[in-house]
mmCIF file of C-alpha atoms in Angstrom:
data_model
loop_
_atom_site.group_PDB
_atom_site.id
_atom_site.type_symbol
_atom_site.label_atom_id
_atom_site.label_comp_id
_atom_site.label_asym_id
_atom_site.label_seq_id
_atom_site.Cartn_x
_atom_site.Cartn_y
_atom_site.Cartn_z
ATOM 1 C CA MET A 150 11.043 32.254 -23.626
ATOM 2 C CA SER A 151 13.813 33.951 -25.558
ATOM 3 C CA ASP A 152 13.799 34.377 -29.446
ATOM 4 C CA ASP A 153 16.880 32.520 -29.827
ATOM 5 C CA ALA A 154 15.257 29.197 -28.048
ATOM 6 C CA PRO A 155 13.827 27.956 -31.075
ATOM 7 C CA GLN A 156 17.143 28.617 -33.058
ATOM 8 C CA ASP A 157 19.101 27.027 -30.230
ATOM 9 C CA ALA A 158 16.790 24.106 -30.037
ATOM 10 C CA ALA A 159 17.247 23.502 -33.839
ATOM 11 C CA ALA A 160 21.065 23.469 -33.487
ATOM 12 C CA ARG A 161 20.632 20.749 -31.147
ATOM 13 C CA GLY A 162 18.472 18.795 -33.728
ATOM 14 C CA LEU A 163 15.426 19.734 -32.080
ATOM 15 C CA THR A 164 12.246 21.041 -33.978
ATOM 16 C CA ARG A 165 9.762 23.497 -32.615
ATOM 17 C CA ARG A 166 6.983 21.028 -32.042
ATOM 18 C CA ALA A 167 9.361 18.269 -30.041
ATOM 19 C CA LEU A 168 10.389 21.289 -27.771
ATOM 20 C CA PHE A 169 7.057 22.109 -27.081
ATOM 21 C CA LYS A 170 5.754 18.848 -26.575
ATOM 22 C CA GLY A 171 8.686 17.774 -24.321
ATOM 23 C CA ALA A 172 8.086 20.475 -21.979
ATOM 24 C CA GLY A 173 4.106 19.858 -21.943
ATOM 25 C CA ALA A 174 4.882 16.250 -20.893
ATOM 26 C CA ALA A 175 7.589 17.818 -18.221
ATOM 27 C CA ALA A 176 4.478 20.032 -16.788
ATOM 28 C CA ALA A 177 2.061 17.269 -16.808
ATOM 29 C CA ALA A 178 4.660 14.810 -15.202
ATOM 30 C CA GLY A 179 5.314 17.710 -12.308
ATOM 31 C CA ALA A 180 1.526 17.858 -11.837
ATOM 32 C CA VAL A 181 0.886 14.254 -11.548
ATOM 33 C CA PHE A 182 3.988 13.733 -9.004
ATOM 34 C CA ARG A 183 2.405 16.634 -6.919
ATOM 35 C CA SER A 184 -1.295 15.375 -6.936
ATOM 36 C CA LEU A 185 0.385 11.718 -5.683
ATOM 37 C CA ASP A 186 2.437 13.463 -3.260
ATOM 38 C CA ALA A 187 -0.738 15.027 -1.501
ATOM 39 C CA ALA A 188 -2.466 12.037 -1.815
ATOM 40 C CA ALA A 189 -0.034 10.201 0.302
ATOM 41 C CA LYS A 190 0.114 12.928 3.025
ATOM 42 C CA ASP A 191 -3.690 13.060 3.089
ATOM 43 C CA ASP A 192 -3.394 9.161 3.462
ATOM 44 C CA ALA A 193 -1.191 9.407 6.457
ATOM 45 C CA ALA A 194 -3.108 12.001 8.213
ATOM 46 C CA ALA A 195 -5.855 9.640 7.903
ATOM 47 C CA GLY A 196 -4.241 6.822 9.216
ATOM 48 C CA PRO A 197 -3.477 5.746 12.710
ATOM 49 C CA PRO A 198 -1.895 8.100 15.177
ATOM 50 C CA VAL A 199 1.808 8.089 15.868
ATOM 51 C CA GLN A 200 2.957 6.260 19.053
ATOM 52 C CA GLY A 201 6.195 7.350 20.452
ATOM 53 C CA PRO A 202 9.073 8.158 20.425
ATOM 54 C CA GLY A 203 8.073 8.737 24.319
ATOM 55 C CA LYS A 204 5.967 6.587 26.594
ATOM 56 C CA THR A 205 2.786 6.445 25.407
ATOM 57 C CA ALA A 206 -0.639 5.031 26.949
ATOM 58 C CA VAL A 207 -1.417 1.391 26.519
ATOM 59 C CA THR A 208 -4.313 -0.519 28.037
ATOM 60 C CA LEU A 209 -3.944 -4.602 28.245
ATOM 61 C CA GLN A 210 -6.233 -7.306 29.403
ATOM 62 C CA VAL A 211 -4.309 -8.920 31.835
ATOM 63 C CA ASN A 212 -5.482 -12.468 33.292
ATOM 64 C CA GLY A 213 -8.956 -11.158 33.194
ATOM 65 C CA THR A 214 -8.293 -7.116 34.550
ATOM 66 C CA GLU A 215 -8.007 -4.147 32.341
ATOM 67 C CA ARG A 216 -4.077 -2.905 33.057
ATOM 68 C CA LYS A 217 -3.369 0.816 32.040
ATOM 69 C CA VAL A 218 0.394 1.463 31.942
ATOM 70 C CA GLU A 219 3.149 3.882 30.092
ATOM 71 C CA ALA A 220 5.491 2.191 27.639
ATOM 72 C CA GLU A 221 7.712 3.199 25.065
ATOM 73 C CA PRO A 222 6.651 1.767 21.366
ATOM 74 C CA ARG A 223 10.062 -0.245 21.247
ATOM 75 C CA GLU A 224 9.057 -2.192 24.855
ATOM 76 C CA THR A 225 8.377 -5.661 24.489
ATOM 77 C CA LEU A 226 5.212 -7.211 25.904
ATOM 78 C CA LEU A 227 7.313 -9.412 28.047
ATOM 79 C CA GLN A 228 8.976 -6.532 29.632
ATOM 80 C CA VAL A 229 5.700 -4.617 30.297
ATOM 81 C CA LEU A 230 4.326 -7.785 32.096
ATOM 82 C CA ARG A 231 7.645 -7.676 34.345
ATOM 83 C CA LEU A 232 7.787 -3.935 35.146
ATOM 84 C CA PRO A 233 5.954 -2.346 35.538
ATOM 85 C CA LEU A 234 2.919 -5.037 36.156
ATOM 86 C CA ASP A 235 5.140 -6.939 38.295
ATOM 87 C CA LEU A 236 4.121 -10.271 36.415
ATOM 88 C CA THR A 237 7.308 -12.464 36.801
ATOM 89 C CA GLY A 238 6.316 -15.897 35.832
ATOM 90 C CA ALA A 239 7.189 -14.860 32.119
ATOM 91 C CA LYS A 240 11.108 -15.194 31.656
ATOM 92 C CA PRO A 241 13.422 -13.251 29.678
ATOM 93 C CA VAL A 242 16.007 -15.957 28.857
ATOM 94 C CA CYS A 243 17.103 -15.215 25.241
ATOM 95 C CA ASP A 244 14.845 -12.389 24.268
ATOM 96 C CA ARG A 245 14.874 -13.663 20.421
ATOM 97 C CA GLY A 246 12.315 -16.024 20.454
ATOM 98 C CA GLN A 247 13.892 -19.078 20.639
ATOM 99 C CA CYS A 248 13.524 -20.763 24.370
ATOM 100 C CA GLY A 249 9.798 -20.252 25.128
ATOM 101 C CA ALA A 250 10.383 -19.409 28.567
ATOM 102 C CA CYS A 251 8.466 -16.501 28.106
ATOM 103 C CA THR A 252 5.389 -17.940 26.682
ATOM 104 C CA VAL A 253 1.995 -16.167 27.539
ATOM 105 C CA TRP A 254 -1.052 -16.627 25.705
ATOM 106 C CA LEU A 255 -2.674 -13.717 23.435
ATOM 107 C CA ASP A 256 -6.007 -14.091 22.463
ATOM 108 C CA GLY A 257 -5.663 -17.594 23.572
ATOM 109 C CA GLU A 258 -2.901 -18.730 21.391
ATOM 110 C CA PRO A 259 0.710 -19.524 22.791
ATOM 111 C CA VAL A 260 3.470 -16.492 22.011
ATOM 112 C CA TYR A 261 6.766 -15.697 23.010
ATOM 113 C CA ALA A 262 6.332 -12.444 24.880
ATOM 114 C CA CYS A 263 9.836 -11.054 23.788
ATOM 115 C CA ASN A 264 8.626 -11.099 20.128
ATOM 116 C CA VAL A 265 5.311 -8.956 20.646
ATOM 117 C CA LEU A 266 5.492 -5.560 21.405
ATOM 118 C CA ALA A 267 3.651 -3.852 24.343
ATOM 119 C CA VAL A 268 1.737 -1.505 21.739
ATOM 120 C CA GLU A 269 0.427 -4.579 19.579
ATOM 121 C CA ALA A 270 -1.074 -6.237 22.461
ATOM 122 C CA GLU A 271 -3.264 -3.274 23.321
ATOM 123 C CA GLY A 272 -6.651 -4.462 24.134
ATOM 124 C CA ARG A 273 -6.051 -8.080 23.369
ATOM 125 C CA LYS A 274 -6.848 -10.754 25.904
ATOM 126 C CA VAL A 275 -3.029 -11.745 27.519
ATOM 127 C CA THR A 276 -2.925 -14.740 29.964
ATOM 128 C CA THR A 277 0.245 -15.402 32.088
ATOM 129 C CA VAL A 278 0.998 -18.163 34.178
ATOM 130 C CA GLU A 279 -0.102 -16.510 37.206
ATOM 131 C CA GLY A 280 -3.530 -16.138 35.747
ATOM 132 C CA LEU A 281 -3.759 -19.577 34.582
ATOM 133 C CA GLY A 282 -4.352 -20.883 38.148
ATOM 134 C CA ALA A 283 -3.618 -19.624 41.918
ATOM 135 C CA PRO A 284 -1.780 -21.499 44.467
ATOM 136 C CA ASP A 285 -4.813 -22.214 46.409
ATOM 137 C CA ASP A 286 -6.609 -23.232 43.114
ATOM 138 C CA LEU A 287 -4.087 -24.963 40.659
ATOM 139 C CA HIS A 288 -4.933 -25.531 36.921
ATOM 140 C CA ALA A 289 -4.878 -29.180 36.386
ATOM 141 C CA VAL A 290 -1.407 -29.067 34.343
ATOM 142 C CA GLN A 291 0.444 -26.749 37.046
ATOM 143 C CA ASP A 292 -0.936 -29.612 39.746
ATOM 144 C CA ALA A 293 0.683 -32.247 37.393
ATOM 145 C CA PHE A 294 3.988 -30.465 36.966
ATOM 146 C CA VAL A 295 4.339 -31.026 40.848
ATOM 147 C CA GLN A 296 2.998 -34.572 40.816
ATOM 148 C CA LYS A 297 4.886 -35.487 38.086
ATOM 149 C CA ASP A 298 8.287 -33.872 39.089
ATOM 150 C CA ALA A 299 8.502 -31.796 35.580
ATOM 151 C CA LEU A 300 10.471 -29.248 37.280
ATOM 152 C CA GLN A 301 14.117 -28.885 38.341
ATOM 153 C CA CYS A 302 15.689 -25.572 38.123
ATOM 154 C CA GLY A 303 12.071 -23.898 37.157
ATOM 155 C CA PHE A 304 13.436 -21.224 34.843
ATOM 156 C CA CYS A 305 11.737 -22.811 31.715
ATOM 157 C CA THR A 306 9.017 -23.865 33.799
ATOM 158 C CA PRO A 307 6.342 -21.216 33.556
ATOM 159 C CA GLY A 308 6.409 -21.217 29.629
ATOM 160 C CA LEU A 309 6.425 -25.632 29.396
ATOM 161 C CA VAL A 310 3.195 -25.356 31.740
ATOM 162 C CA MET A 311 1.691 -22.358 29.049
ATOM 163 C CA SER A 312 2.732 -24.476 26.386
ATOM 164 C CA ALA A 313 1.314 -27.840 27.761
ATOM 165 C CA ALA A 314 -1.598 -25.954 29.187
ATOM 166 C CA TRP A 315 -2.398 -24.807 25.636
ATOM 167 C CA ALA A 316 -2.286 -28.473 24.554
ATOM 168 C CA VAL A 317 -4.640 -29.725 27.038
ATOM 169 C CA GLU A 318 -7.184 -26.580 26.800
ATOM 170 C CA GLN A 319 -7.176 -28.029 22.762
ATOM 171 C CA HIS A 320 -7.595 -31.336 22.803
ATOM 172 C CA GLY A 321 -8.748 -32.498 26.598
ATOM 173 C CA GLU A 322 -8.745 -36.018 27.290
ATOM 174 C CA ASP A 323 -8.292 -37.025 23.561
ATOM 175 C CA LEU A 324 -4.345 -35.127 23.954
ATOM 176 C CA THR A 325 -1.954 -37.723 22.666
ATOM 177 C CA GLU A 326 1.933 -37.566 23.279
ATOM 178 C CA GLU A 327 2.891 -36.233 19.512
ATOM 179 C CA GLN A 328 0.157 -33.403 20.088
ATOM 180 C CA ALA A 329 1.616 -32.699 23.751
ATOM 181 C CA ARG A 330 5.331 -33.065 22.172
ATOM 182 C CA GLU A 331 4.262 -30.502 19.304
ATOM 183 C CA ALA A 332 2.743 -28.242 21.725
ATOM 184 C CA CYS A 333 5.897 -28.131 23.748
ATOM 185 C CA ALA A 334 8.333 -28.135 21.100
ATOM 186 C CA GLY A 335 8.908 -24.359 21.022
ATOM 187 C CA ASN A 336 10.324 -24.567 24.783
ATOM 188 C CA LEU A 337 13.708 -25.548 25.627
ATOM 189 C CA CYS A 338 14.668 -27.087 29.015
ATOM 190 C CA ARG A 339 18.276 -27.156 30.105
ATOM 191 C CA CYS A 340 17.677 -29.470 32.848
ATOM 192 C CA GLY A 341 16.075 -32.065 30.331
ATOM 193 C CA THR A 342 13.045 -32.574 32.003
ATOM 194 C CA TYR A 343 10.970 -33.482 28.704
ATOM 195 C CA PRO A 344 9.868 -36.950 29.549
ATOM 196 C CA HIS A 345 8.359 -35.629 32.771
ATOM 197 C CA VAL A 346 6.822 -32.816 31.191
ATOM 198 C CA LEU A 347 4.787 -35.091 28.551
ATOM 199 C CA GLU A 348 3.663 -37.056 31.492
ATOM 200 C CA ALA A 349 2.578 -33.995 33.330
ATOM 201 C CA ALA A 350 0.656 -32.844 30.322
ATOM 202 C CA LEU A 351 -1.034 -36.042 29.975
ATOM 203 C CA ALA A 352 -1.904 -37.000 33.318
ATOM 204 C CA ALA A 353 -3.600 -33.238 33.201
ATOM 205 C CA ALA A 354 -5.696 -34.280 30.361
ATOM 206 C CA LYS A 355 -7.151 -36.908 31.538
ATOM 207 C CA HIS A 356 -9.354 -34.760 33.888
ATOM 208 C CA ALA A 357 -10.070 -31.974 31.391
ATOM 209 C CA LYS A 358 -12.443 -31.830 28.601
ATOM 210 C CA LYS A 359 -11.574 -30.180 25.172
ATOM 211 C CA GLY A 360 -12.261 -26.559 25.537
ATOM 212 C CA ASP A 361 -12.443 -26.234 29.049
#
């Protein structure tokens, strides 16, 4: 600092004490911000690994089988299930979590697969309509859908089956029509098969036990 600095400060109405006090505060603030910045960088380095922007390895537990895929972080569970896993039961209809055609179970809870990123499902239990039952060993709800004629075009059917089956799994033979309605409330059917869907759910519940 030049000898003229105190005179310039005095001309601006500043005292020597105030000048040095301000400079000290600025230096201290700079040190604090540098410390915070370093801490933020340390936290970032200690956080989870960055995934993307390209494809990354993802391991999913699908229908009781470990499946390894390469997926971009932006890809949804629905996209990965259909391609490359070739599980096309869950349908891409609205792609915005409004119709329920892509309903699957994630750790035993119904979710819209179009609303879940594939990387979010890594290591978690995913159940699709293909894993609910097989053609020669149908789940009680799948069989009831056939018996009660609860499908027409069939595009919404897999999602409705998954929602109705979840209700049956939760309530067993105690399932009420109101509980079945609530479980299927997030599934839209343009063909209007709702009455038959409820009939199918209740029929399946008569042969099920809670938690089976």
